[in-house]
Tab-separated table of C-alpha atoms and ligand atoms in Angstrom:
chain	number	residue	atom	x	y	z
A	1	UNK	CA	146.529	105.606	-32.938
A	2	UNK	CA	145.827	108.895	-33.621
A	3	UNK	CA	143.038	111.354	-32.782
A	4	UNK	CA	141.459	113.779	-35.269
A	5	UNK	CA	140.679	117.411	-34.749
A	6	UNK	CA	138.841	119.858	-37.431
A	7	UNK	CA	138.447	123.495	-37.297
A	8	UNK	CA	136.617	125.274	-40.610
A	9	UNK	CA	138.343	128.370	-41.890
A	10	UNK	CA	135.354	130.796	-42.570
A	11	UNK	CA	135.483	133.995	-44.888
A	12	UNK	CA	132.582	136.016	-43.646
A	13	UNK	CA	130.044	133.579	-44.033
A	14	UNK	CA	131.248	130.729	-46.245
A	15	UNK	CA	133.591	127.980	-45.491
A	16	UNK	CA	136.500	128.230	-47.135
A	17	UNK	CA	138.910	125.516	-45.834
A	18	UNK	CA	139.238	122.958	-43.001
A	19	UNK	CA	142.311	122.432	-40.430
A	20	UNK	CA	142.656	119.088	-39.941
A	21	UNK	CA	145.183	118.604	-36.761
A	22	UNK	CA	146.129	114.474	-36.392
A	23	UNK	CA	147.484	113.856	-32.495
A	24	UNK	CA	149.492	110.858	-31.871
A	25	UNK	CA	148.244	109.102	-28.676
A	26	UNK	CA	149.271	105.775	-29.351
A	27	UNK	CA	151.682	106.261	-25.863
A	28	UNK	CA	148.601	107.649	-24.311
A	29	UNK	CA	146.346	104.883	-25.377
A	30	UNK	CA	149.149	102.144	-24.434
A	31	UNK	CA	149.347	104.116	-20.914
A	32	UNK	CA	146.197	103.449	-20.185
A	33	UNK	CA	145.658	100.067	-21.232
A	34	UNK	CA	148.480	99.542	-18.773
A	35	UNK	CA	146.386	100.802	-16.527
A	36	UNK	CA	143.728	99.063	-17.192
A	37	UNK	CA	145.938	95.273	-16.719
A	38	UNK	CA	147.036	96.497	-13.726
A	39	UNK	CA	144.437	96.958	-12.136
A	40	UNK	CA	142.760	93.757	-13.221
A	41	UNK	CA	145.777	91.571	-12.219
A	42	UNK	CA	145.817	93.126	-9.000
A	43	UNK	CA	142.367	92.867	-8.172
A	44	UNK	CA	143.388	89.182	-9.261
A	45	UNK	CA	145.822	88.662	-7.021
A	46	UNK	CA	144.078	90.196	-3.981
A	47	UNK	CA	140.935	87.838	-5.243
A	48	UNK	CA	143.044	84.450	-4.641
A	49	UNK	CA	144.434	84.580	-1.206
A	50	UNK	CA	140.636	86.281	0.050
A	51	UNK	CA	138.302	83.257	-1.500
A	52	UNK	CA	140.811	80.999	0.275
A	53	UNK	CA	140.276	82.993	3.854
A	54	UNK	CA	136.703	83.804	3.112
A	55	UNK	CA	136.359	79.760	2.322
A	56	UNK	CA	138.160	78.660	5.359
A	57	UNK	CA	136.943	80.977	7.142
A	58	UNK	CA	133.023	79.771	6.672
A	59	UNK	CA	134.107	76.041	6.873
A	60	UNK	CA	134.950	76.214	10.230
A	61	UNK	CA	131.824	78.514	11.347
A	62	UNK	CA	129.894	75.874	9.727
A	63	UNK	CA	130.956	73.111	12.361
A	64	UNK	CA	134.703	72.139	11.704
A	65	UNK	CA	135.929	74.525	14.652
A	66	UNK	CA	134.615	71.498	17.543
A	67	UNK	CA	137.495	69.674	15.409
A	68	UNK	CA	140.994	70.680	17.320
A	69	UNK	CA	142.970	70.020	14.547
A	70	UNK	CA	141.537	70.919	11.765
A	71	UNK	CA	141.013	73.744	13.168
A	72	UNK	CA	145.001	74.532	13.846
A	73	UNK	CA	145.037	73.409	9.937
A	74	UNK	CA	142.915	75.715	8.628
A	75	UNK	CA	143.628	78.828	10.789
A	76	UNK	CA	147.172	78.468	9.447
A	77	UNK	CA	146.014	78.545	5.742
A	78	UNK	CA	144.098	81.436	6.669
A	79	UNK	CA	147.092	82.998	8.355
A	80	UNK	CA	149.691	82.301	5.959
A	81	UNK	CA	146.983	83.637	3.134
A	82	UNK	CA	146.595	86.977	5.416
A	83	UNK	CA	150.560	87.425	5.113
A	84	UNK	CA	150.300	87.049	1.311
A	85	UNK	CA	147.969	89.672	0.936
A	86	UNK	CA	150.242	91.855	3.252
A	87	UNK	CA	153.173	91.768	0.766
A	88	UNK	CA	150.969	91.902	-2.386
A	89	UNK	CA	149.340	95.142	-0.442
A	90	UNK	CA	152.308	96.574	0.743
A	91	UNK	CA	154.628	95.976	-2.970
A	92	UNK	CA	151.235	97.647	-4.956
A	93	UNK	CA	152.227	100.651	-2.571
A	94	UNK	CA	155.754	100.872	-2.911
A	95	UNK	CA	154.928	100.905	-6.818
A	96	UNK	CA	152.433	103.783	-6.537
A	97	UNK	CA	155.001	105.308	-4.704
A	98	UNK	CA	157.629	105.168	-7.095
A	99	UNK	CA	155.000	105.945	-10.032
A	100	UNK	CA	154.311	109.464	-8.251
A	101	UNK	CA	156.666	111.546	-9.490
A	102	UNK	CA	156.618	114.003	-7.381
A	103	UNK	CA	157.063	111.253	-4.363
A	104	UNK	CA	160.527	110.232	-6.850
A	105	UNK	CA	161.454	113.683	-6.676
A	106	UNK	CA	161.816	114.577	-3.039
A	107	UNK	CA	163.191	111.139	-2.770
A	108	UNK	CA	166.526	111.817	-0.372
A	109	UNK	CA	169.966	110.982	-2.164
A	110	UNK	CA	173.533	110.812	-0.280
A	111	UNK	CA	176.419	108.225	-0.530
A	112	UNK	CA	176.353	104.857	1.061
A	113	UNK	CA	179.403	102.446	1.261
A	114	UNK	CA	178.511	99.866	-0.894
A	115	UNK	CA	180.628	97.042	0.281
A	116	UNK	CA	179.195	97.924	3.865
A	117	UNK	CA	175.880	98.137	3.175
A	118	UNK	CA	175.963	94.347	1.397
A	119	UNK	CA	177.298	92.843	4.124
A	120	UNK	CA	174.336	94.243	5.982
A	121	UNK	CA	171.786	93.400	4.588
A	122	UNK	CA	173.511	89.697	3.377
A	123	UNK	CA	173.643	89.435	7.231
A	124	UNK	CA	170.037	90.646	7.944
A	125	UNK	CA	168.796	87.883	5.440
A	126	UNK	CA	170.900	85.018	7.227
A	127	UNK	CA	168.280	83.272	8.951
A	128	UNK	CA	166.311	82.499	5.260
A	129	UNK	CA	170.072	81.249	4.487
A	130	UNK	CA	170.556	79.151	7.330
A	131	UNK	CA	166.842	78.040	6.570
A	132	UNK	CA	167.504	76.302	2.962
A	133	UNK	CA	170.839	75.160	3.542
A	134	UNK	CA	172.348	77.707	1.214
A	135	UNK	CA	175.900	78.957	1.467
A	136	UNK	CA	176.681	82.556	0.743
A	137	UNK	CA	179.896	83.840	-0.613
A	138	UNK	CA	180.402	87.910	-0.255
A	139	UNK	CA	183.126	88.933	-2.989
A	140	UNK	CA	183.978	92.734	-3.156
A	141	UNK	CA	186.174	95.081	-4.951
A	142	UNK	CA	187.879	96.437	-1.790
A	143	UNK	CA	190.759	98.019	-4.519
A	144	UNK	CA	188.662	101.158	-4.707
A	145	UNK	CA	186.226	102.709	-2.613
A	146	UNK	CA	182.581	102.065	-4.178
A	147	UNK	CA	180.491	104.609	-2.307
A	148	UNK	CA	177.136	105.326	-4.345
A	149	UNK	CA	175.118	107.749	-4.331
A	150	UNK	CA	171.568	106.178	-3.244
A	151	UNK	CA	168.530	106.135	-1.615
A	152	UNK	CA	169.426	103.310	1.396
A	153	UNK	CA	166.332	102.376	1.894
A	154	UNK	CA	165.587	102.139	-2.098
A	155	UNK	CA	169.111	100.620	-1.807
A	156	UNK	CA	167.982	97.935	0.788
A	157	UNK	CA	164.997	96.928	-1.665
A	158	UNK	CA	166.522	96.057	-4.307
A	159	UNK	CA	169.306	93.856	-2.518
A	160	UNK	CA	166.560	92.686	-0.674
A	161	UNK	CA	164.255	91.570	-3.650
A	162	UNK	CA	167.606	89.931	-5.326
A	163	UNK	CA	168.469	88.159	-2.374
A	164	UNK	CA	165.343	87.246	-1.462
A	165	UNK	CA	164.566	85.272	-5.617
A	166	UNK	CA	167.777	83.797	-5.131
A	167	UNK	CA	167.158	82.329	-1.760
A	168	UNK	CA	163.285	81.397	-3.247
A	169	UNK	CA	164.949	79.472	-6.051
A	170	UNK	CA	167.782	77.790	-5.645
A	171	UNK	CA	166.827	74.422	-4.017
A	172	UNK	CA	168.556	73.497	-1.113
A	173	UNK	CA	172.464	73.282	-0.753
A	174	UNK	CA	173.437	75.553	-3.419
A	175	UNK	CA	175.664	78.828	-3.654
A	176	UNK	CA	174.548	82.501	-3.370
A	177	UNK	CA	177.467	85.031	-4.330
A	178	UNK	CA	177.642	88.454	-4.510
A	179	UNK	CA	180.306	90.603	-6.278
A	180	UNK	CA	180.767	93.710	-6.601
A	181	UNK	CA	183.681	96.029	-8.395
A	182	UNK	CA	184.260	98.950	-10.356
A	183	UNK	CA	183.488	98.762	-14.085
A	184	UNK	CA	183.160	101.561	-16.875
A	185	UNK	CA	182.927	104.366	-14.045
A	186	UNK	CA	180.302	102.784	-12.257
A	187	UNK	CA	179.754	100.503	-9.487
A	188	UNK	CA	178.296	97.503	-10.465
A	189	UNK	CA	176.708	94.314	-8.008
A	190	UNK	CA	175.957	90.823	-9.319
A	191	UNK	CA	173.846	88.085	-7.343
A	192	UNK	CA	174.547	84.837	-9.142
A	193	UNK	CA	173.182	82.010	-7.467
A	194	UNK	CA	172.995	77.770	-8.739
A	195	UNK	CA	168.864	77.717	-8.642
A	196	UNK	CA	166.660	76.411	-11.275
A	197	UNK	CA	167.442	79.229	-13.948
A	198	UNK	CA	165.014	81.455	-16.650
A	199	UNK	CA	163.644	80.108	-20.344
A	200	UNK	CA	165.565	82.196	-22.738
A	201	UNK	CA	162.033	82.856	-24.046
A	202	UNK	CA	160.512	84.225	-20.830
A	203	UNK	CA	163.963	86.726	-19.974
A	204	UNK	CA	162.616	89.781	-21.934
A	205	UNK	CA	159.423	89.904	-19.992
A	206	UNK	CA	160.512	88.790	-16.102
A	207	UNK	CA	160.648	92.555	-15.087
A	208	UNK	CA	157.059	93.351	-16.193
A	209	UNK	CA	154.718	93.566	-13.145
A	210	UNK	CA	152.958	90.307	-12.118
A	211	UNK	CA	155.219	88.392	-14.512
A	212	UNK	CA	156.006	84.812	-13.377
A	213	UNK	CA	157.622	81.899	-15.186
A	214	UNK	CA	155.710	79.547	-12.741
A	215	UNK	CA	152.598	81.003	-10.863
A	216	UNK	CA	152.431	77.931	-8.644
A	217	UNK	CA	155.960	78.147	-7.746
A	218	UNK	CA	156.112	81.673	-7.003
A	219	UNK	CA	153.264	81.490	-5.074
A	220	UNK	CA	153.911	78.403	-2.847
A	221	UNK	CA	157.325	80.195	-2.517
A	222	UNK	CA	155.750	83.331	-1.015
A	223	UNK	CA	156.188	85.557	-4.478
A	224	UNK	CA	153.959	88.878	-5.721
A	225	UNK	CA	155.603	88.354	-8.965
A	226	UNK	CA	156.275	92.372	-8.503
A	227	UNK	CA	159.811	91.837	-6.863
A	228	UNK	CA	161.800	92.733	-10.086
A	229	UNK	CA	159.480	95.179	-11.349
A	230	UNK	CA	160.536	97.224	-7.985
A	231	UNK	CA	163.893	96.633	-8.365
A	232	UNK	CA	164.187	97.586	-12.304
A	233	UNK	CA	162.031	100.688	-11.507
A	234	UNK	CA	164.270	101.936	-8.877
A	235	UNK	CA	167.809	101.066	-10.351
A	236	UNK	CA	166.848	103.114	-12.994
A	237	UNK	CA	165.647	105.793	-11.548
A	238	UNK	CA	169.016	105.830	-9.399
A	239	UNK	CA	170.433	106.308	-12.731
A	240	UNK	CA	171.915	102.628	-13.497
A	241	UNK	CA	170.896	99.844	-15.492
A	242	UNK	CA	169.974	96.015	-14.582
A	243	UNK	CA	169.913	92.950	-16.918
A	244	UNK	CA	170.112	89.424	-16.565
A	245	UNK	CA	171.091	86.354	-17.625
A	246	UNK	CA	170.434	82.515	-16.864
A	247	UNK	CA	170.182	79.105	-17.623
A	248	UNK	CA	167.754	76.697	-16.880
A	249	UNK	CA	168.819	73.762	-14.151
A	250	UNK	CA	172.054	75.749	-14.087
A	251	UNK	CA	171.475	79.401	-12.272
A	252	UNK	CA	170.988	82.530	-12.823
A	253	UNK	CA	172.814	86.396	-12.678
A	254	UNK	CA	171.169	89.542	-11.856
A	255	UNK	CA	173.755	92.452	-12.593
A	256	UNK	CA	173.060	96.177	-12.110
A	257	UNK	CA	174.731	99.217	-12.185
A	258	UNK	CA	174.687	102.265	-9.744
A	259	UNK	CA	176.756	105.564	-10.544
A	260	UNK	CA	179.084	107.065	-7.888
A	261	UNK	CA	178.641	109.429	-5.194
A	262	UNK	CA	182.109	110.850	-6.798
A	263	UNK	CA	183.491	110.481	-10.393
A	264	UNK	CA	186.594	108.123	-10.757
B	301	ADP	P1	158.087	86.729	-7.551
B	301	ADP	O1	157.452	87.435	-6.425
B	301	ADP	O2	157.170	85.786	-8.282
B	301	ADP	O3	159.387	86.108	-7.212
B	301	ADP	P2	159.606	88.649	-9.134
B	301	ADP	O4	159.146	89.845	-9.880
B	301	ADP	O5	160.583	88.844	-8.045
B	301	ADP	O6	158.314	87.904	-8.632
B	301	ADP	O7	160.218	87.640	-10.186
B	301	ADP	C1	159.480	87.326	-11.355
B	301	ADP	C2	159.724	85.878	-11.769
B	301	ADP	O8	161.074	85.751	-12.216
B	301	ADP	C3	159.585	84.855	-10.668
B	301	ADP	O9	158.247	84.436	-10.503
B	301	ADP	C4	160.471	83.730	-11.159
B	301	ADP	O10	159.756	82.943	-12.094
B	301	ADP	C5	161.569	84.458	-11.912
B	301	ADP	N1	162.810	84.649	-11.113
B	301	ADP	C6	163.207	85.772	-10.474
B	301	ADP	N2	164.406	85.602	-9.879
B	301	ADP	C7	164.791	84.343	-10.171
B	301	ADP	C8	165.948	83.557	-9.869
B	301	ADP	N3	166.962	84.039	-9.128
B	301	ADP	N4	165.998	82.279	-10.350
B	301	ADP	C9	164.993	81.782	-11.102
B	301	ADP	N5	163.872	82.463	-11.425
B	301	ADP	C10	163.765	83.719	-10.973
């Protein structure tokens, strides 16, 4: 796309050329239309959970509150619809966050133990274990010191977020591990766990905001469907790199990179 500019030449009083000047702003326009979805699928996703409390809500003024049960019934929709919107609200802030850039550049850097800080926050997460019957396995590099240098709480997010998709989708019984080791002068951390798995086809586009393979699913299961996008942002802007890979019925890996608070 590109915008057009002209400016005539004059000599005295006649024209005697024309400057044409061509701008690219196909990144611009491509920016903005960005924008523009955004928006629109978050005012989407705000819309579902509200027309569910607003409709509840208005059934039971209209006579069903005399009815002691259905009552308890619907006040936990509305509830559980409430806490929805809370994590849609609260992840569209954490992204505005990270899109400020001047919010990404006072951001507050210093080295954490990795292998530490896992085991926290694997620990933290043990009652949603515990919950779906899922067994966690913990393997770390302890042959070299893997301190990172990392925002914690940034940190905490994204092995949060991980955790959190493998523990959504893996039915019950299965295996969650974690490894972590030293590779190509990074650290690196993969969460593999023996869940339903990705389509090849939808892999390229599960870190784009609001991207779901199953809307139903991820919603029943609690999802904003901006979890990765959060985590992809922030990896990279600790400087690493995160990819994945999967199979469906069989599990999947999410792998990503952080550098080191030192050089090795
Ligand atoms: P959500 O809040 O829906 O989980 P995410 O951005 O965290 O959103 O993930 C996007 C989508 O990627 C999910 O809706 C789900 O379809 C898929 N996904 C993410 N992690 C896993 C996983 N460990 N196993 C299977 N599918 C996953």
């Amino acid at each position: 796309v590109f915008q057009l500019a002209l400016a005539p030449f004059t000599n005295e009083s006649d024209v005697s050329g024309v400057l044409c000047v061509f701008h690219d702003i196909t990144a611009l326009q491509e920016l903005h239309e960005r924008q523009v979805d955004f928006v629109a699928n978050a005012s989407h996703e705000l819309a579902t959970p509200l027309t569910a409390i607003k409709g509840f809500a208005e059934t039971l003024l209209d006579g069903a509150l005399s009815d002691q049960d259905l009552s308890k019934k619907f006040l936990t929709i509305i509830h559980s619809e409430a806490e929805r919107m809370q994590r849609l609200v609260s992840d569209l802030l954490q992204l505005a966050k990270l899109d400020s850039s001047e919010y990404r550049h006072h951001v507050y850097l210093e080295p954490v133990d990795l292998n530490l800080f896992i085991d926290t926050v694997a620990k933290e997460l043990s009652p949603h274990w515990q919950h779906k019957e899922l067994s966690l396995t913990i393997k770390v590099d302890n042959s070299i010191p893997l301190t990172v240098l990392a925002n914690p709480d940034w940190l905490k997010q994204v092995l949060i977020n991980l955790l959190d998709n493998a523990i959504k989708y893996t039915p019950a019984g299965g295996n969650v591990t974690i490894c972590s080791q030293f590779s190509e002068g990074l650290a690196q951390v993969s969460i593999t766990d023996t869940g339903i798995g990705i389509p090849a086809s939808d892999l390229p586009l599960i870190f784009e905001r609001f991207y779901r393979v199953e809307k139903a699913r991820s919603r029943s299961a609690g999802g904003t469907g901006l979890g990765l996008a959060i985590v992809k942002f922030i990896v990279e802007a600790l400087g690493g790199r995160i990819w994945v890979k999967s199979k469906v019925n069989s599990g999947t890996t999410f792998s990503f990179t952080l550098p080191l608070a030192e050089k090795k």
